[in-house]
Amino acid sequence: MPKLVFIIVSSSFFFMSCLIAPTNERTACIYDLKEKKGVLEASDDSCQFIAIDLYQNDNMTPEQKEISILTANFHVIKCIEYHEKLKECKKEINYYLPALHPE
């Protein structure tokens, strides 16, 4: 009886881990892209910014306004890079497998 319980529990853990892992090249690429959370990397977070609202604040100095414009430009560029990489991931043939070719 204890062996049967062990086998059932072990197989259920194995099955659940197979469901969590990426299943093919496309999902592996998309999963890897969405997991990137670095400040300087193109990620989904790059597309969520409020630096444009900071520019319209009248209490800011010209230097602060320039910094907010540069920050907004940086985030827009990273957002565009993210969407280009996402578009590459969604192509039919993709040879990128992060599990086999780590950086």
XYZ file of N, CA and C in Angstrom:
309
model
N 0.810 -1.209 0.000
C 0.000 0.000 0.000
C 0.855 1.276 0.000
N 1.905 1.375 0.873
C 2.726 2.592 0.847
C 3.447 2.789 -0.487
N 3.806 1.676 -1.150
C 4.463 1.799 -2.451
C 3.512 2.390 -3.486
N 2.264 1.994 -3.414
C 1.273 2.502 -4.353
C 1.065 4.008 -4.163
N 0.997 4.441 -2.918
C 0.839 5.871 -2.625
C 2.059 6.643 -3.121
N 3.242 6.087 -2.885
C 4.475 6.734 -3.341
C 4.496 6.860 -4.865
N 4.094 5.821 -5.557
C 4.074 5.841 -7.021
C 3.071 6.870 -7.531
N 1.913 6.933 -6.919
C 0.893 7.898 -7.345
C 1.363 9.330 -7.107
N 1.938 9.585 -5.943
C 2.419 10.934 -5.622
C 3.581 11.314 -6.537
N 4.506 10.405 -6.751
C 5.659 10.683 -7.622
C 5.221 10.963 -9.053
N 4.324 10.158 -9.551
C 3.877 10.372 -10.929
C 3.085 11.664 -11.063
N 2.334 12.035 -10.039
C 1.585 13.295 -10.121
C 2.533 14.495 -10.112
N 3.607 14.448 -9.306
C 4.593 15.530 -9.326
C 5.285 15.615 -10.680
N 5.613 14.473 -11.254
C 6.251 14.456 -12.569
C 5.319 15.036 -13.627
N 4.071 14.649 -13.592
C 3.099 15.135 -14.568
C 2.882 16.637 -14.422
N 2.806 17.130 -13.188
C 2.595 18.563 -12.964
C 3.801 19.369 -13.431
N 5.009 18.854 -13.226
C 6.192 19.586 -13.676
C 6.263 19.630 -15.196
N 5.749 18.621 -15.859
C 5.723 18.641 -17.325
C 4.746 19.692 -17.840
N 3.698 19.965 -17.110
C 2.733 20.973 -17.537
C 3.264 22.389 -17.358
N 4.148 22.577 -16.390
C 4.669 23.909 -16.103
C 5.747 24.310 -17.107
N 6.572 23.376 -17.534
C 7.697 23.680 -18.412
C 7.217 24.017 -19.824
N 7.985 24.863 -20.525
C 7.637 25.148 -21.921
C 7.656 23.872 -22.753
N 6.753 23.767 -23.708
C 6.594 22.517 -24.435
C 7.248 22.516 -25.806
N 7.482 23.666 -26.401
C 8.137 23.688 -27.701
C 8.969 24.958 -27.825
N 9.565 25.147 -28.982
C 10.463 26.282 -29.175
C 9.755 27.621 -29.006
N 8.562 27.716 -29.550
C 7.830 28.981 -29.487
C 7.474 29.342 -28.051
N 6.926 28.401 -27.316
C 6.548 28.710 -25.934
C 7.779 28.915 -25.066
N 8.887 28.222 -25.363
C 10.120 28.432 -24.603
C 10.646 29.842 -24.821
N 10.596 30.316 -26.045
C 11.068 31.665 -26.360
C 10.193 32.718 -25.680
N 8.890 32.552 -25.768
C 7.964 33.505 -25.149
C 8.105 33.481 -23.635
N 8.229 32.291 -23.058
C 8.394 32.155 -21.609
C 9.675 32.849 -21.160
N 10.771 32.634 -21.890
C 12.042 33.257 -21.537
C 11.957 34.776 -21.651
N 11.280 35.265 -22.661
C 11.136 36.708 -22.858
C 10.301 37.337 -21.748
N 9.240 36.671 -21.331
C 8.382 37.220 -20.281
C 9.027 37.144 -18.904
N 9.988 36.231 -18.713
C 10.644 36.092 -17.424
C 11.747 37.122 -17.203
N 12.187 37.798 -18.247
C 13.229 38.813 -18.098
C 12.645 40.021 -17.387
N 13.272 40.402 -16.296
C 12.764 41.529 -15.516
C 13.849 42.572 -15.252
N 14.944 42.531 -15.999
C 16.020 43.483 -15.777
C 15.629 44.894 -16.182
N 16.279 45.860 -15.580
C 15.978 47.264 -15.863
C 16.387 47.629 -17.287
N 17.513 47.110 -17.739
C 18.030 47.477 -19.052
C 17.628 46.503 -20.149
N 16.865 45.471 -19.818
C 16.443 44.487 -20.808
C 15.059 44.829 -21.336
N 14.807 44.423 -22.550
C 13.480 44.604 -23.132
C 12.543 43.574 -22.512
N 11.550 44.040 -21.786
C 10.607 43.134 -21.137
C 9.208 43.734 -21.211
N 8.250 42.969 -20.735
C 6.867 43.436 -20.739
C 6.716 44.678 -19.867
N 7.548 44.790 -18.832
C 7.496 45.952 -17.948
C 7.938 47.230 -18.659
N 8.696 47.108 -19.727
C 9.164 48.290 -20.460
C 8.009 49.063 -21.074
N 6.915 48.376 -21.344
C 5.779 49.020 -22.001
C 4.839 49.704 -21.005
N 5.149 49.613 -19.738
C 4.310 50.234 -18.716
C 5.108 51.362 -18.063
N 4.916 52.572 -18.527
C 5.665 53.697 -17.995
C 4.776 54.925 -17.885
N 5.176 55.847 -16.994
C 4.407 57.077 -16.775
C 5.293 58.310 -16.896
N 6.434 58.191 -17.538
C 7.374 59.313 -17.625
C 6.806 60.472 -18.428
N 5.887 60.216 -19.332
C 5.299 61.291 -20.140
C 4.477 62.226 -19.255
N 3.795 61.676 -18.267
C 3.017 62.513 -17.352
C 3.914 63.422 -16.527
N 5.113 62.981 -16.239
C 6.024 63.799 -15.446
C 6.462 65.048 -16.206
N 6.479 64.981 -17.513
C 6.923 66.120 -18.310
C 5.960 67.294 -18.194
N 4.695 67.049 -17.971
C 3.703 68.112 -17.943
C 3.591 68.794 -16.577
N 4.433 68.428 -15.639
C 4.432 69.044 -14.324
C 5.135 70.405 -14.412
N 4.441 71.472 -14.024
C 4.999 72.827 -14.133
C 6.055 73.121 -13.074
N 6.116 72.344 -12.016
C 7.070 72.590 -10.939
C 8.455 72.030 -11.247
N 8.629 71.380 -12.378
C 9.910 70.757 -12.704
C 10.846 71.756 -13.371
N 12.135 71.566 -13.121
C 13.144 72.383 -13.790
C 13.343 71.846 -15.208
N 13.960 72.624 -16.078
C 14.213 72.127 -17.448
C 15.060 70.848 -17.474
N 16.004 70.728 -16.530
C 16.829 69.516 -16.473
C 15.981 68.301 -16.110
N 15.061 68.481 -15.172
C 14.191 67.372 -14.778
C 13.253 66.980 -15.921
N 12.782 67.979 -16.666
C 11.928 67.678 -17.821
C 12.704 66.907 -18.886
N 13.964 67.302 -19.094
C 14.787 66.600 -20.075
C 15.039 65.154 -19.643
N 15.279 64.950 -18.361
C 15.483 63.591 -17.850
C 14.219 62.755 -18.034
N 13.058 63.352 -17.787
C 11.815 62.590 -17.961
C 11.570 62.255 -19.431
N 11.956 63.163 -20.337
C 11.822 62.876 -21.772
C 12.757 61.740 -22.170
N 14.001 61.788 -21.691
C 14.955 60.724 -22.009
C 14.503 59.385 -21.433
N 13.940 59.415 -20.245
C 13.430 58.183 -19.635
C 12.277 57.621 -20.453
N 11.386 58.488 -20.883
C 10.257 58.031 -21.707
C 10.756 57.452 -23.026
N 11.735 58.110 -23.647
C 12.298 57.599 -24.898
C 12.942 56.234 -24.700
N 13.667 56.077 -23.600
C 14.316 54.798 -23.301
C 13.277 53.689 -23.169
N 12.197 53.968 -22.437
C 11.160 52.950 -22.247
C 10.425 52.636 -23.547
N 10.222 53.636 -24.378
C 9.565 53.390 -25.668
C 10.441 52.491 -26.540
N 11.745 52.758 -26.557
C 12.664 51.930 -27.350
C 12.679 50.495 -26.829
N 12.734 50.325 -25.510
C 12.736 48.978 -24.931
C 11.409 48.271 -25.188
N 10.321 49.007 -25.194
C 9.014 48.418 -25.490
C 8.971 47.932 -26.937
N 9.519 48.734 -27.846
C 9.570 48.326 -29.255
C 10.446 47.088 -29.417
N 11.598 47.059 -28.727
C 12.469 45.881 -28.782
C 11.743 44.647 -28.262
N 10.989 44.812 -27.173
C 10.241 43.689 -26.606
C 9.239 43.139 -27.617
N 8.508 44.025 -28.268
C 7.498 43.567 -29.227
C 8.137 42.951 -30.475
N 9.312 43.442 -30.873
C 10.014 42.821 -32.001
C 10.484 41.416 -31.637
N 11.014 41.257 -30.414
C 11.446 39.928 -29.972
C 10.253 38.991 -29.822
N 9.143 39.515 -29.334
C 7.936 38.701 -29.203
C 7.437 38.261 -30.577
N 7.538 39.151 -31.546
C 7.147 38.813 -32.918
C 8.053 37.715 -33.475
N 9.353 37.788 -33.178
C 10.287 36.743 -33.610
C 9.947 35.407 -32.956
N 9.537 35.452 -31.699
C 9.181 34.215 -30.996
C 7.958 33.551 -31.616
N 7.072 34.343 -32.154
C 5.820 33.798 -32.683
C 5.926 33.330 -34.127
N 7.125 33.410 -34.708
C 7.309 32.909 -36.069
C 7.136 31.396 -36.090
N 6.855 30.863 -37.254
C 6.653 29.418 -37.402
C 7.921 28.638 -37.081
N 9.051 29.044 -37.657
C 10.304 28.333 -37.432
C 11.182 29.212 -36.562
N 11.538 28.691 -35.402
C 12.368 29.434 -34.478
C 13.365 28.457 -33.866
N 14.623 28.773 -33.978
C 15.654 27.860 -33.498
C 16.203 28.269 -32.140
N 15.521 29.123 -31.422
C 16.007 29.601 -30.133
C 15.449 28.743 -29.013
N 16.318 28.062 -28.326
C 15.927 27.278 -27.154
C 16.812 27.702 -25.988
N 16.327 28.502 -25.062
C 17.175 28.982 -23.973
C 17.680 27.864 -23.071
N 16.961 26.758 -22.989
C 17.407 25.660 -22.139
C 18.649 24.984 -22.722
N 18.776 24.971 -24.042
C 19.913 24.319 -24.678
C 21.071 25.272 -24.946
N 20.776 26.565 -25.069
C 21.808 27.549 -25.374
C 21.763 28.688 -24.357
N 22.215 28.458 -23.124
C 22.155 29.539 -22.122
C 23.130 30.657 -22.474
N 22.791 31.841 -22.037
C 23.636 33.005 -22.328
C 24.785 33.075 -21.358
